[in-house]
């Protein structure tokens, strides 16, 4: 199976992206939404020590101005899992001129985290989120989830020879490497990305994207680009507290319409795949493992 270049054009079979809120044959839906691929069942904090903070009123949990935080456990499982409840998207022409905010809920199921810890697969999903308007230009995604990639719409119809294909440009973070992100404060910093999890969570950072600039650059063959999208500051990692003002949430999106990575793989490649199930273990094994973890 071939790989597409991490920052460049990629293709999806149109019917693989059908959902209850995203209609594969609707041109308007295609151009007005971007896709964010993220890992659903990986918690932000593992174990009671990581879930605790002195800043919390009750000594448990963490704070963020645009998301709640929840500590959960799986059934018959004593490990604490802490995760953010929402993934915020903020829009505007400048980080000091935020005009709109929407959000997408994140996993707060202790059983999901437990099953993954017991050997189950990491489960990537695709969420459909609004593109910024021409007036907004920029979107900021708080780094409260493990983001594997961002896909921006380019062409609803690729060619008459392949009418079933969509064209996107992607920025793929699901690689084991160090990426130089502009952090503001006059500097670039190396950020390590992971082949499975992608861009790491960071409560203090927000991922800034200029979709228009990215599409203009990444639709060019890579040999003709004047530089990469990171050096051109079309993607940045800014301080999350810098965004202002806070317009409040205009719309909330549920994970229900999210599209499983397996569904997309089946549509693109025609393969029937399943998630690796968690390993079965005895009550005594679970008890000992949890006692050592907590």
Tab-separated table of C-alpha atoms in Angstrom:
chain	number	residue	atom	x	y	z
A	1	UNK	CA	0.000	0.000	0.000
A	2	UNK	CA	1.476	3.352	-1.053
A	3	UNK	CA	1.696	6.396	1.206
A	4	UNK	CA	0.767	9.940	0.234
A	5	UNK	CA	3.171	12.771	1.030
A	6	UNK	CA	2.537	14.001	4.617
A	7	UNK	CA	1.847	17.575	3.487
A	8	UNK	CA	0.051	17.459	0.173
A	9	UNK	CA	-2.815	16.151	-1.913
A	10	UNK	CA	-4.674	12.985	-0.940
A	11	UNK	CA	-7.890	11.258	-2.013
A	12	UNK	CA	-10.910	9.607	-0.420
A	13	UNK	CA	-13.700	7.537	-1.912
A	14	UNK	CA	-16.724	9.790	-1.590
A	15	UNK	CA	-19.140	7.211	-0.181
A	16	UNK	CA	-16.713	6.303	2.621
A	17	UNK	CA	-17.299	9.710	4.237
A	18	UNK	CA	-21.096	9.599	4.408
A	19	UNK	CA	-22.563	10.407	7.828
A	20	UNK	CA	-25.739	11.786	9.370
A	21	UNK	CA	-24.397	15.367	9.215
A	22	UNK	CA	-22.097	15.094	6.193
A	23	UNK	CA	-23.680	14.037	2.914
A	24	UNK	CA	-21.190	12.597	0.466
A	25	UNK	CA	-22.987	13.855	-2.646
A	26	UNK	CA	-23.585	17.390	-1.342
A	27	UNK	CA	-21.080	19.818	-2.852
A	28	UNK	CA	-21.832	22.431	-0.194
A	29	UNK	CA	-21.089	19.975	2.615
A	30	UNK	CA	-17.783	19.106	0.982
A	31	UNK	CA	-16.439	22.647	0.652
A	32	UNK	CA	-17.776	23.961	3.970
A	33	UNK	CA	-16.184	21.292	6.176
A	34	UNK	CA	-12.719	20.095	7.057
A	35	UNK	CA	-11.863	16.716	8.534
A	36	UNK	CA	-9.883	16.195	11.714
A	37	UNK	CA	-8.581	12.689	12.365
A	38	UNK	CA	-8.106	12.044	16.076
A	39	UNK	CA	-7.697	9.187	18.544
A	40	UNK	CA	-10.944	8.606	20.433
A	41	UNK	CA	-9.919	6.255	23.232
A	42	UNK	CA	-6.693	7.758	24.626
A	43	UNK	CA	-6.990	9.690	27.864
A	44	UNK	CA	-5.110	12.882	28.675
A	45	UNK	CA	-4.005	11.708	32.134
A	46	UNK	CA	-3.488	8.194	33.462
A	47	UNK	CA	-3.658	7.280	37.142
A	48	UNK	CA	-4.681	9.309	40.160
A	49	UNK	CA	-1.409	11.258	40.393
A	50	UNK	CA	-1.628	12.603	36.846
A	51	UNK	CA	-5.309	13.442	37.307
A	52	UNK	CA	-4.663	15.569	40.392
A	53	UNK	CA	-3.592	19.201	40.471
A	54	UNK	CA	-3.252	21.803	43.195
A	55	UNK	CA	-5.079	24.301	40.986
A	56	UNK	CA	-8.309	22.330	41.208
A	57	UNK	CA	-10.724	23.281	43.960
A	58	UNK	CA	-11.003	19.687	45.093
A	59	UNK	CA	-7.441	18.661	44.263
A	60	UNK	CA	-8.598	16.445	41.376
A	61	UNK	CA	-8.806	17.379	37.738
A	62	UNK	CA	-7.368	20.100	35.525
A	63	UNK	CA	-8.695	23.377	34.176
A	64	UNK	CA	-9.054	24.919	30.748
A	65	UNK	CA	-10.990	28.047	29.848
A	66	UNK	CA	-12.801	26.363	26.928
A	67	UNK	CA	-13.296	22.766	28.104
A	68	UNK	CA	-14.346	20.789	31.126
A	69	UNK	CA	-12.365	17.877	32.570
A	70	UNK	CA	-13.630	14.569	33.861
A	71	UNK	CA	-12.076	11.706	35.829
A	72	UNK	CA	-13.575	8.272	35.162
A	73	UNK	CA	-12.953	4.580	35.822
A	74	UNK	CA	-13.889	1.461	33.917
A	75	UNK	CA	-16.223	-1.141	35.359
A	76	UNK	CA	-14.352	-3.477	37.705
A	77	UNK	CA	-11.235	-1.387	37.148
A	78	UNK	CA	-9.647	0.936	39.707
A	79	UNK	CA	-7.420	3.087	37.495
A	80	UNK	CA	-8.345	6.773	37.188
A	81	UNK	CA	-8.507	8.216	33.676
A	82	UNK	CA	-8.690	11.959	33.179
A	83	UNK	CA	-9.801	13.507	29.903
A	84	UNK	CA	-11.076	16.787	28.523
A	85	UNK	CA	-14.772	16.838	27.723
A	86	UNK	CA	-14.646	19.092	24.634
A	87	UNK	CA	-12.339	19.909	21.734
A	88	UNK	CA	-12.765	23.656	21.027
A	89	UNK	CA	-12.440	25.268	17.575
A	90	UNK	CA	-12.074	29.068	17.530
A	91	UNK	CA	-12.352	31.188	14.374
A	92	UNK	CA	-11.245	34.684	13.447
A	93	UNK	CA	-8.830	36.783	11.351
A	94	UNK	CA	-6.437	37.188	14.289
A	95	UNK	CA	-5.914	35.583	17.695
A	96	UNK	CA	-7.086	38.840	19.257
A	97	UNK	CA	-10.222	38.919	17.069
A	98	UNK	CA	-11.930	35.592	17.741
A	99	UNK	CA	-15.459	35.825	16.331
A	100	UNK	CA	-16.867	32.291	16.692
A	101	UNK	CA	-16.323	29.116	18.690
A	102	UNK	CA	-17.702	25.616	18.220
A	103	UNK	CA	-16.810	22.422	20.041
A	104	UNK	CA	-16.795	18.647	19.613
A	105	UNK	CA	-17.202	16.282	22.549
A	106	UNK	CA	-14.390	13.924	23.552
A	107	UNK	CA	-14.431	10.490	25.160
A	108	UNK	CA	-15.213	10.269	28.872
A	109	UNK	CA	-15.930	6.544	28.992
A	110	UNK	CA	-13.839	4.696	31.538
A	111	UNK	CA	-14.618	1.410	29.792
A	112	UNK	CA	-13.174	2.708	26.506
A	113	UNK	CA	-9.917	3.697	28.209
A	114	UNK	CA	-9.829	0.461	30.207
A	115	UNK	CA	-10.288	-1.742	27.130
A	116	UNK	CA	-7.534	0.073	25.277
A	117	UNK	CA	-5.196	-0.344	28.268
A	118	UNK	CA	-6.011	-4.062	28.338
A	119	UNK	CA	-4.614	-4.494	24.843
A	120	UNK	CA	-7.404	-3.133	22.680
A	121	UNK	CA	-6.583	-1.002	19.654
A	122	UNK	CA	-6.274	2.769	19.567
A	123	UNK	CA	-9.345	3.906	17.641
A	124	UNK	CA	-8.957	6.853	15.237
A	125	UNK	CA	-12.066	8.633	13.990
A	126	UNK	CA	-12.760	11.455	11.542
A	127	UNK	CA	-14.799	14.434	12.724
A	128	UNK	CA	-16.318	16.912	10.274
A	129	UNK	CA	-15.931	20.496	11.484
A	130	UNK	CA	-16.683	23.861	9.846
A	131	UNK	CA	-14.145	25.570	7.639
A	132	UNK	CA	-13.444	29.220	8.501
A	133	UNK	CA	-15.197	31.803	6.341
A	134	UNK	CA	-13.228	34.151	4.083
A	135	UNK	CA	-13.581	36.847	6.719
A	136	UNK	CA	-12.405	34.543	9.526
A	137	UNK	CA	-9.491	32.991	7.592
A	138	UNK	CA	-7.920	31.221	10.633
A	139	UNK	CA	-9.009	28.398	12.921
A	140	UNK	CA	-7.477	27.506	16.297
A	141	UNK	CA	-7.889	23.945	17.620
A	142	UNK	CA	-6.978	23.546	21.274
A	143	UNK	CA	-4.547	20.656	21.777
A	144	UNK	CA	-6.846	18.681	24.080
A	145	UNK	CA	-7.057	15.578	21.857
A	146	UNK	CA	-4.501	13.489	20.004
A	147	UNK	CA	-4.794	14.845	16.462
A	148	UNK	CA	-3.417	12.539	13.760
A	149	UNK	CA	-4.151	14.698	10.718
A	150	UNK	CA	-6.144	17.600	9.298
A	151	UNK	CA	-7.743	17.366	5.828
A	152	UNK	CA	-8.852	20.434	3.860
A	153	UNK	CA	-11.230	20.200	0.854
A	154	UNK	CA	-9.821	20.905	-2.598
A	155	UNK	CA	-11.941	19.320	-5.362
A	156	UNK	CA	-15.350	17.658	-5.108
A	157	UNK	CA	-14.801	16.021	-8.498
A	158	UNK	CA	-11.255	14.916	-9.321
A	159	UNK	CA	-11.784	13.844	-12.925
A	160	UNK	CA	-14.305	12.204	-15.220
A	161	UNK	CA	-12.158	9.061	-15.072
A	162	UNK	CA	-12.567	8.791	-11.296
A	163	UNK	CA	-15.905	10.418	-10.365
A	164	UNK	CA	-15.984	8.534	-7.045
A	165	UNK	CA	-12.985	10.409	-5.592
A	166	UNK	CA	-12.725	13.556	-3.449
A	167	UNK	CA	-9.483	15.542	-3.358
A	168	UNK	CA	-8.110	17.027	-0.135
A	169	UNK	CA	-4.805	18.396	1.075
A	170	UNK	CA	-3.578	16.872	4.292
A	171	UNK	CA	-1.239	17.788	7.093
A	172	UNK	CA	-0.345	14.437	8.605
A	173	UNK	CA	1.018	14.405	12.166
A	174	UNK	CA	0.947	10.590	12.498
A	175	UNK	CA	4.671	10.162	11.934
A	176	UNK	CA	7.518	9.571	14.365
A	177	UNK	CA	9.546	12.743	13.909
A	178	UNK	CA	10.261	16.192	15.317
A	179	UNK	CA	8.443	19.109	13.683
A	180	UNK	CA	9.525	22.728	14.053
A	181	UNK	CA	6.394	24.692	14.987
A	182	UNK	CA	6.247	28.452	15.310
A	183	UNK	CA	5.352	29.012	18.970
A	184	UNK	CA	5.115	32.764	18.893
A	185	UNK	CA	7.347	34.681	21.284
A	186	UNK	CA	9.782	34.942	18.351
A	187	UNK	CA	10.835	31.306	18.093
A	188	UNK	CA	10.339	27.875	16.541
A	189	UNK	CA	10.278	24.833	18.849
A	190	UNK	CA	10.653	21.142	18.055
A	191	UNK	CA	7.506	19.109	18.763
A	192	UNK	CA	7.726	15.310	18.710
A	193	UNK	CA	4.857	13.608	16.904
A	194	UNK	CA	3.902	9.937	17.175
A	195	UNK	CA	3.114	7.435	14.433
A	196	UNK	CA	-0.011	6.248	16.264
A	197	UNK	CA	-1.184	9.237	18.312
A	198	UNK	CA	-0.040	12.087	16.084
A	199	UNK	CA	0.255	15.532	17.656
A	200	UNK	CA	0.481	15.251	21.459
A	201	UNK	CA	-1.990	16.832	23.825
A	202	UNK	CA	-0.871	20.093	25.414
A	203	UNK	CA	-3.263	22.017	27.635
A	204	UNK	CA	-1.205	25.179	27.180
A	205	UNK	CA	-1.179	25.195	23.362
A	206	UNK	CA	-3.632	25.664	20.515
A	207	UNK	CA	-3.033	24.579	16.915
A	208	UNK	CA	-3.491	27.540	14.561
A	209	UNK	CA	-4.207	26.835	10.877
A	210	UNK	CA	-4.643	29.054	7.845
A	211	UNK	CA	-6.668	26.712	5.567
A	212	UNK	CA	-6.600	29.071	2.589
A	213	UNK	CA	-2.839	29.426	2.752
A	214	UNK	CA	-2.393	25.683	3.256
A	215	UNK	CA	-4.565	24.798	0.254
A	216	UNK	CA	-2.734	27.305	-1.967
A	217	UNK	CA	0.638	25.875	-0.942
A	218	UNK	CA	-0.092	22.163	-0.706
A	219	UNK	CA	-1.901	21.834	-4.037
A	220	UNK	CA	1.433	22.689	-5.666
A	221	UNK	CA	3.831	19.819	-6.393
A	222	UNK	CA	6.236	19.734	-3.470
A	223	UNK	CA	9.195	20.484	-5.780
A	224	UNK	CA	7.628	23.862	-6.680
A	225	UNK	CA	6.871	25.049	-3.150
A	226	UNK	CA	8.988	27.919	-1.889
A	227	UNK	CA	9.120	26.347	1.592
A	228	UNK	CA	7.204	23.978	3.872
A	229	UNK	CA	3.985	24.904	5.679
A	230	UNK	CA	5.671	25.014	9.089
A	231	UNK	CA	8.397	27.471	8.129
A	232	UNK	CA	5.806	29.630	6.364
A	233	UNK	CA	3.818	29.757	9.646
A	234	UNK	CA	0.641	28.423	8.057
A	235	UNK	CA	0.486	26.160	11.111
A	236	UNK	CA	1.456	27.412	14.538
A	237	UNK	CA	1.286	26.296	18.151
A	238	UNK	CA	0.227	29.342	20.127
A	239	UNK	CA	-0.486	29.786	23.805
A	240	UNK	CA	-4.077	28.763	24.410
A	241	UNK	CA	-4.677	31.587	26.876
A	242	UNK	CA	-3.831	34.165	24.186
A	243	UNK	CA	-7.103	33.744	22.259
A	244	UNK	CA	-9.529	36.612	22.820
A	245	UNK	CA	-12.256	37.550	23.168
A	246	UNK	CA	-14.299	34.481	24.087
A	247	UNK	CA	-17.532	34.666	22.042
A	248	UNK	CA	-19.032	31.605	23.762
A	249	UNK	CA	-20.044	28.355	22.096
A	250	UNK	CA	-22.261	28.811	19.036
A	251	UNK	CA	-22.612	25.098	18.245
A	252	UNK	CA	-21.718	21.751	19.813
A	253	UNK	CA	-20.979	18.616	17.794
A	254	UNK	CA	-21.410	15.055	19.022
A	255	UNK	CA	-19.148	12.100	18.310
A	256	UNK	CA	-22.153	10.138	17.013
A	257	UNK	CA	-21.673	11.146	13.340
A	258	UNK	CA	-17.883	10.658	13.476
A	259	UNK	CA	-16.568	8.227	10.879
A	260	UNK	CA	-14.429	5.316	12.002
A	261	UNK	CA	-10.999	4.829	10.474
A	262	UNK	CA	-12.143	1.270	9.657
A	263	UNK	CA	-15.093	2.579	7.629
A	264	UNK	CA	-12.842	4.886	5.631
A	265	UNK	CA	-10.282	2.118	5.062
A	266	UNK	CA	-13.015	-0.197	3.809
A	267	UNK	CA	-14.345	2.467	1.447
A	268	UNK	CA	-10.894	3.385	0.152
A	269	UNK	CA	-9.363	-0.081	-0.104
A	270	UNK	CA	-12.259	-2.536	-0.033
A	271	UNK	CA	-10.908	-4.355	3.031
A	272	UNK	CA	-12.965	-5.620	5.974
A	273	UNK	CA	-10.953	-4.781	9.085
A	274	UNK	CA	-11.768	-5.026	12.787
A	275	UNK	CA	-10.290	-3.441	15.909
A	276	UNK	CA	-7.971	-5.597	17.987
A	277	UNK	CA	-10.037	-6.607	21.054
A	278	UNK	CA	-8.821	-6.168	24.648
A	279	UNK	CA	-7.148	-9.146	26.256
A	280	UNK	CA	-9.214	-11.206	28.655
A	281	UNK	CA	-7.845	-11.356	32.175
A	282	UNK	CA	-8.885	-12.717	35.543
A	283	UNK	CA	-10.195	-10.610	38.402
A	284	UNK	CA	-6.989	-11.292	40.357
A	285	UNK	CA	-4.795	-10.049	37.497
A	286	UNK	CA	-6.850	-6.870	37.206
A	287	UNK	CA	-6.655	-6.266	40.947
A	288	UNK	CA	-2.862	-6.595	41.056
A	289	UNK	CA	-2.351	-4.412	37.962
A	290	UNK	CA	-4.591	-1.665	39.283
A	291	UNK	CA	-2.939	-1.746	42.690
A	292	UNK	CA	0.434	-1.137	41.034
A	293	UNK	CA	-0.900	1.601	38.687
A	294	UNK	CA	-2.802	3.709	41.238
